[in-house]
Amino acid sequence: MSIGTGIALFVIGAILAFAVNIEVEWIDLDLVGYILMGAGVLVFLLGIVLLARRRRTETVTRSTVDPTVGEQVTRRSTTSDDVL
């Protein structure tokens, strides 16, 4: 979600900086556009870093027949590791 937010901030900032030609006395829309573009790049990069650090889990399910009882036994094991 943060990747999409970063792209949206960047696009809104680019529109304000390059496409809008409205003069407002109390605010500089070009500066606001550049600030939004910078914030969008930062949020986008942060989203990429967080996506790369996401945990991966692996679940293994094994079904065997218990020879003493004669019933099927299911064993599950889960391992997780941090990916950098």
mmCIF file of N, CA and C in Angstrom:
data_model
loop_
_atom_site.group_PDB
_atom_site.id
_atom_site.type_symbol
_atom_site.label_atom_id
_atom_site.label_comp_id
_atom_site.label_asym_id
_atom_site.label_seq_id
_atom_site.Cartn_x
_atom_site.Cartn_y
_atom_site.Cartn_z
ATOM 1 N N MET A 1 0.813 -1.181 0.000
ATOM 2 C CA MET A 1 0.000 0.000 0.000
ATOM 3 C C MET A 1 0.864 1.254 0.000
ATOM 4 N N SER A 2 2.001 1.191 0.665
ATOM 5 C CA SER A 2 2.842 2.386 0.716
ATOM 6 C C SER A 2 3.475 2.681 -0.646
ATOM 7 N N ILE A 3 3.662 1.667 -1.465
ATOM 8 C CA ILE A 3 4.214 1.907 -2.795
ATOM 9 C C ILE A 3 3.214 2.704 -3.630
ATOM 10 N N GLY A 4 1.951 2.332 -3.566
ATOM 11 C CA GLY A 4 0.916 3.069 -4.286
ATOM 12 C C GLY A 4 0.738 4.482 -3.756
ATOM 13 N N THR A 5 0.855 4.647 -2.446
ATOM 14 C CA THR A 5 0.762 5.982 -1.853
ATOM 15 C C THR A 5 1.911 6.859 -2.328
ATOM 16 N N GLY A 6 3.104 6.297 -2.399
ATOM 17 C CA GLY A 6 4.256 7.052 -2.883
ATOM 18 C C GLY A 6 4.088 7.497 -4.324
ATOM 19 N N ILE A 7 3.573 6.602 -5.147
ATOM 20 C CA ILE A 7 3.342 6.950 -6.548
ATOM 21 C C ILE A 7 2.271 8.040 -6.657
ATOM 22 N N ALA A 8 1.206 7.915 -5.861
ATOM 23 C CA ALA A 8 0.147 8.921 -5.894
ATOM 24 C C ALA A 8 0.663 10.286 -5.448
ATOM 25 N N LEU A 9 1.460 10.332 -4.387
ATOM 26 C CA LEU A 9 2.032 11.601 -3.934
ATOM 27 C C LEU A 9 2.921 12.215 -5.011
ATOM 28 N N PHE A 10 3.714 11.380 -5.649
ATOM 29 C CA PHE A 10 4.602 11.879 -6.695
ATOM 30 C C PHE A 10 3.806 12.458 -7.862
ATOM 31 N N VAL A 11 2.757 11.761 -8.274
ATOM 32 C CA VAL A 11 1.941 12.226 -9.410
ATOM 33 C C VAL A 11 1.222 13.528 -9.067
ATOM 34 N N ILE A 12 0.639 13.597 -7.869
ATOM 35 C CA ILE A 12 -0.041 14.831 -7.463
ATOM 36 C C ILE A 12 0.956 15.986 -7.390
ATOM 37 N N GLY A 13 2.143 15.719 -6.865
ATOM 38 C CA GLY A 13 3.169 16.751 -6.809
ATOM 39 C C GLY A 13 3.608 17.209 -8.182
ATOM 40 N N ALA A 14 3.762 16.276 -9.110
ATOM 41 C CA ALA A 14 4.161 16.641 -10.476
ATOM 42 C C ALA A 14 3.079 17.473 -11.156
ATOM 43 N N ILE A 15 1.823 17.136 -10.912
ATOM 44 C CA ILE A 15 0.731 17.929 -11.492
ATOM 45 C C ILE A 15 0.767 19.345 -10.936
ATOM 46 N N LEU A 16 0.948 19.464 -9.619
ATOM 47 C CA LEU A 16 1.000 20.799 -9.020
ATOM 48 C C LEU A 16 2.213 21.589 -9.500
ATOM 49 N N ALA A 17 3.349 20.919 -9.661
ATOM 50 C CA ALA A 17 4.577 21.626 -10.023
ATOM 51 C C ALA A 17 4.628 22.000 -11.503
ATOM 52 N N PHE A 18 4.117 21.148 -12.378
ATOM 53 C CA PHE A 18 4.327 21.361 -13.802
ATOM 54 C C PHE A 18 3.071 21.689 -14.610
ATOM 55 N N ALA A 19 1.893 21.271 -14.137
ATOM 56 C CA ALA A 19 0.699 21.420 -14.966
ATOM 57 C C ALA A 19 -0.240 22.529 -14.505
ATOM 58 N N VAL A 20 -0.168 22.892 -13.253
ATOM 59 C CA VAL A 20 -1.095 23.905 -12.735
ATOM 60 C C VAL A 20 -0.432 25.272 -12.822
ATOM 61 N N ASN A 21 -1.092 26.207 -13.474
ATOM 62 C CA ASN A 21 -0.567 27.562 -13.626
ATOM 63 C C ASN A 21 -1.456 28.574 -12.921
ATOM 64 N N ILE A 22 -1.799 28.299 -11.682
ATOM 65 C CA ILE A 22 -2.651 29.186 -10.900
ATOM 66 C C ILE A 22 -1.776 29.930 -9.893
ATOM 67 N N GLU A 23 -1.944 31.221 -9.812
ATOM 68 C CA GLU A 23 -1.205 32.030 -8.850
ATOM 69 C C GLU A 23 -2.055 32.218 -7.597
ATOM 70 N N VAL A 24 -1.547 31.756 -6.476
ATOM 71 C CA VAL A 24 -2.220 31.922 -5.195
ATOM 72 C C VAL A 24 -1.293 32.753 -4.326
ATOM 73 N N GLU A 25 -1.825 33.778 -3.662
ATOM 74 C CA GLU A 25 -0.982 34.699 -2.902
ATOM 75 C C GLU A 25 -0.364 34.062 -1.671
ATOM 76 N N TRP A 26 -1.082 33.203 -0.994
ATOM 77 C CA TRP A 26 -0.644 32.709 0.295
ATOM 78 C C TRP A 26 0.129 31.388 0.234
ATOM 79 N N ILE A 27 0.279 30.792 -0.947
ATOM 80 C CA ILE A 27 1.021 29.532 -1.052
ATOM 81 C C ILE A 27 1.660 29.431 -2.439
ATOM 82 N N ASP A 28 2.835 28.830 -2.482
ATOM 83 C CA ASP A 28 3.532 28.599 -3.747
ATOM 84 C C ASP A 28 3.263 27.156 -4.175
ATOM 85 N N LEU A 29 2.415 26.985 -5.170
ATOM 86 C CA LEU A 29 2.025 25.634 -5.586
ATOM 87 C C LEU A 29 3.184 24.849 -6.189
ATOM 88 N N ASP A 30 4.137 25.526 -6.806
ATOM 89 C CA ASP A 30 5.309 24.816 -7.328
ATOM 90 C C ASP A 30 6.100 24.180 -6.192
ATOM 91 N N LEU A 31 6.300 24.927 -5.113
ATOM 92 C CA LEU A 31 7.034 24.396 -3.965
ATOM 93 C C LEU A 31 6.282 23.237 -3.318
ATOM 94 N N VAL A 32 4.979 23.371 -3.187
ATOM 95 C CA VAL A 32 4.171 22.280 -2.637
ATOM 96 C C VAL A 32 4.283 21.045 -3.531
ATOM 97 N N GLY A 33 4.293 21.248 -4.824
ATOM 98 C CA GLY A 33 4.443 20.127 -5.753
ATOM 99 C C GLY A 33 5.775 19.428 -5.605
ATOM 100 N N TYR A 34 6.848 20.211 -5.479
ATOM 101 C CA TYR A 34 8.164 19.603 -5.289
ATOM 102 C C TYR A 34 8.258 18.860 -3.956
ATOM 103 N N ILE A 35 7.650 19.413 -2.907
ATOM 104 C CA ILE A 35 7.652 18.738 -1.607
ATOM 105 C C ILE A 35 6.887 17.422 -1.684
ATOM 106 N N LEU A 36 5.736 17.436 -2.350
ATOM 107 C CA LEU A 36 4.966 16.198 -2.510
ATOM 108 C C LEU A 36 5.715 15.173 -3.349
ATOM 109 N N MET A 37 6.423 15.627 -4.374
ATOM 110 C CA MET A 37 7.206 14.696 -5.183
ATOM 111 C C MET A 37 8.318 14.055 -4.350
ATOM 112 N N GLY A 38 8.995 14.846 -3.528
ATOM 113 C CA GLY A 38 10.037 14.307 -2.657
ATOM 114 C C GLY A 38 9.474 13.325 -1.639
ATOM 115 N N ALA A 39 8.332 13.677 -1.047
ATOM 116 C CA ALA A 39 7.694 12.774 -0.088
ATOM 117 C C ALA A 39 7.258 11.479 -0.778
ATOM 118 N N GLY A 40 6.772 11.588 -2.000
ATOM 119 C CA GLY A 40 6.366 10.397 -2.736
ATOM 120 C C GLY A 40 7.527 9.458 -3.005
ATOM 121 N N VAL A 41 8.683 10.019 -3.353
ATOM 122 C CA VAL A 41 9.870 9.189 -3.579
ATOM 123 C C VAL A 41 10.282 8.504 -2.287
ATOM 124 N N LEU A 42 10.266 9.238 -1.168
ATOM 125 C CA LEU A 42 10.649 8.637 0.119
ATOM 126 C C LEU A 42 9.691 7.524 0.536
ATOM 127 N N VAL A 43 8.392 7.754 0.386
ATOM 128 C CA VAL A 43 7.414 6.728 0.752
ATOM 129 C C VAL A 43 7.547 5.513 -0.156
ATOM 130 N N PHE A 44 7.785 5.730 -1.430
ATOM 131 C CA PHE A 44 7.975 4.626 -2.371
ATOM 132 C C PHE A 44 9.185 3.782 -1.992
ATOM 133 N N LEU A 45 10.312 4.432 -1.702
ATOM 134 C CA LEU A 45 11.520 3.695 -1.317
ATOM 135 C C LEU A 45 11.338 2.967 0.006
ATOM 136 N N LEU A 46 10.651 3.587 0.949
ATOM 137 C CA LEU A 46 10.377 2.928 2.221
ATOM 138 C C LEU A 46 9.506 1.694 2.012
ATOM 139 N N GLY A 47 8.529 1.790 1.131
ATOM 140 C CA GLY A 47 7.686 0.634 0.819
ATOM 141 C C GLY A 47 8.474 -0.500 0.190
ATOM 142 N N ILE A 48 9.429 -0.168 -0.680
ATOM 143 C CA ILE A 48 10.274 -1.201 -1.292
ATOM 144 C C ILE A 48 11.137 -1.888 -0.229
ATOM 145 N N VAL A 49 11.711 -1.106 0.676
ATOM 146 C CA VAL A 49 12.547 -1.678 1.741
ATOM 147 C C VAL A 49 11.718 -2.583 2.640
ATOM 148 N N LEU A 50 10.534 -2.132 3.025
ATOM 149 C CA LEU A 50 9.690 -2.959 3.883
ATOM 150 C C LEU A 50 9.214 -4.216 3.168
ATOM 151 N N LEU A 51 8.989 -4.133 1.892
ATOM 152 C CA LEU A 51 8.591 -5.302 1.125
ATOM 153 C C LEU A 51 9.720 -6.323 1.053
ATOM 154 N N ALA A 52 10.949 -5.840 0.940
ATOM 155 C CA ALA A 52 12.096 -6.743 0.860
ATOM 156 C C ALA A 52 12.373 -7.418 2.192
ATOM 157 N N ARG A 53 11.989 -6.782 3.296
ATOM 158 C CA ARG A 53 12.251 -7.346 4.621
ATOM 159 C C ARG A 53 11.105 -8.204 5.135
ATOM 160 N N ARG A 54 10.095 -8.427 4.338
ATOM 161 C CA ARG A 54 8.934 -9.203 4.769
ATOM 162 C C ARG A 54 9.345 -10.633 5.129
ATOM 163 N N ARG A 55 8.711 -11.141 6.132
ATOM 164 C CA ARG A 55 9.017 -12.505 6.565
ATOM 165 C C ARG A 55 8.448 -13.526 5.583
ATOM 166 N N ARG A 56 9.192 -14.569 5.399
ATOM 167 C CA ARG A 56 8.719 -15.680 4.593
ATOM 168 C C ARG A 56 8.540 -16.880 5.504
ATOM 169 N N THR A 57 7.446 -17.560 5.367
ATOM 170 C CA THR A 57 7.200 -18.757 6.156
ATOM 171 C C THR A 57 6.989 -19.933 5.220
ATOM 172 N N GLU A 58 7.429 -21.064 5.670
ATOM 173 C CA GLU A 58 7.278 -22.287 4.889
ATOM 174 C C GLU A 58 6.638 -23.337 5.780
ATOM 175 N N THR A 59 5.533 -23.888 5.328
ATOM 176 C CA THR A 59 4.830 -24.906 6.088
ATOM 177 C C THR A 59 4.914 -26.220 5.329
ATOM 178 N N VAL A 60 5.366 -27.254 6.033
ATOM 179 C CA VAL A 60 5.486 -28.586 5.450
ATOM 180 C C VAL A 60 4.483 -29.493 6.149
ATOM 181 N N THR A 61 3.653 -30.183 5.371
ATOM 182 C CA THR A 61 2.667 -31.112 5.916
ATOM 183 C C THR A 61 3.015 -32.513 5.435
ATOM 184 N N ARG A 62 3.151 -33.411 6.398
ATOM 185 C CA ARG A 62 3.476 -34.804 6.070
ATOM 186 C C ARG A 62 2.409 -35.716 6.655
ATOM 187 N N SER A 63 1.905 -36.592 5.838
ATOM 188 C CA SER A 63 0.919 -37.575 6.288
ATOM 189 C C SER A 63 1.551 -38.945 6.246
ATOM 190 N N THR A 64 1.472 -39.624 7.350
ATOM 191 C CA THR A 64 1.992 -40.988 7.441
ATOM 192 C C THR A 64 0.971 -41.851 8.167
ATOM 193 N N VAL A 65 1.152 -43.147 8.067
ATOM 194 C CA VAL A 65 0.291 -44.085 8.781
ATOM 195 C C VAL A 65 1.062 -44.595 9.991
ATOM 196 N N ASP A 66 0.467 -44.424 11.165
ATOM 197 C CA ASP A 66 1.079 -44.903 12.402
ATOM 198 C C ASP A 66 0.939 -46.424 12.456
ATOM 199 N N PRO A 67 2.062 -47.154 12.501
ATOM 200 C CA PRO A 67 1.981 -48.624 12.445
ATOM 201 C C PRO A 67 1.369 -49.250 13.693
ATOM 202 N N THR A 68 1.449 -48.582 14.824
ATOM 203 C CA THR A 68 0.897 -49.183 16.046
ATOM 204 C C THR A 68 -0.618 -49.092 16.101
ATOM 205 N N VAL A 69 -1.181 -48.000 15.591
ATOM 206 C CA VAL A 69 -2.619 -47.801 15.666
ATOM 207 C C VAL A 69 -3.280 -48.096 14.328
ATOM 208 N N GLY A 70 -2.555 -47.863 13.247
ATOM 209 C CA GLY A 70 -3.110 -48.082 11.924
ATOM 210 C C GLY A 70 -3.894 -46.902 11.390
ATOM 211 N N GLU A 71 -3.753 -45.724 12.032
ATOM 212 C CA GLU A 71 -4.458 -44.524 11.589
ATOM 213 C C GLU A 71 -3.483 -43.556 10.924
ATOM 214 N N GLN A 72 -4.048 -42.708 10.093
ATOM 215 C CA GLN A 72 -3.219 -41.716 9.407
ATOM 216 C C GLN A 72 -2.918 -40.563 10.365
ATOM 217 N N VAL A 73 -1.639 -40.181 10.404
ATOM 218 C CA VAL A 73 -1.181 -39.096 11.270
ATOM 219 C C VAL A 73 -0.631 -37.983 10.382
ATOM 220 N N THR A 74 -1.070 -36.756 10.661
ATOM 221 C CA THR A 74 -0.599 -35.598 9.904
ATOM 222 C C THR A 74 0.260 -34.737 10.810
ATOM 223 N N ARG A 75 1.464 -34.424 10.340
ATOM 224 C CA ARG A 75 2.379 -33.583 11.103
ATOM 225 C C ARG A 75 2.705 -32.348 10.281
ATOM 226 N N ARG A 76 2.620 -31.211 10.929
ATOM 227 C CA ARG A 76 2.922 -29.945 10.264
ATOM 228 C C ARG A 76 4.069 -29.265 10.987
ATOM 229 N N SER A 77 4.978 -28.710 10.209
ATOM 230 C CA SER A 77 6.076 -27.928 10.780
ATOM 231 C C SER A 77 6.200 -26.631 9.987
ATOM 232 N N THR A 78 6.401 -25.555 10.724
ATOM 233 C CA THR A 78 6.504 -24.241 10.099
ATOM 234 C C THR A 78 7.842 -23.622 10.449
ATOM 235 N N THR A 79 8.541 -23.123 9.440
ATOM 236 C CA THR A 79 9.804 -22.411 9.649
ATOM 237 C C THR A 79 9.654 -21.020 9.050
ATOM 238 N N SER A 80 10.271 -20.048 9.705
ATOM 239 C CA SER A 80 10.236 -18.699 9.186
ATOM 240 C C SER A 80 11.618 -18.099 9.283
ATOM 241 N N ASP A 81 11.923 -17.211 8.339
ATOM 242 C CA ASP A 81 13.215 -16.525 8.338
ATOM 243 C C ASP A 81 13.004 -15.120 7.820
ATOM 244 N N ASP A 82 13.880 -14.229 8.248
ATOM 245 C CA ASP A 82 13.842 -12.850 7.775
ATOM 246 C C ASP A 82 14.690 -12.735 6.536
ATOM 247 N N VAL A 83 14.114 -12.127 5.508
ATOM 248 C CA VAL A 83 14.816 -11.936 4.261
ATOM 249 C C VAL A 83 15.280 -10.483 4.205
ATOM 250 N N LEU A 84 16.551 -10.270 3.930
ATOM 251 C CA LEU A 84 17.073 -8.903 3.861
ATOM 252 C C LEU A 84 17.298 -8.468 2.462
#
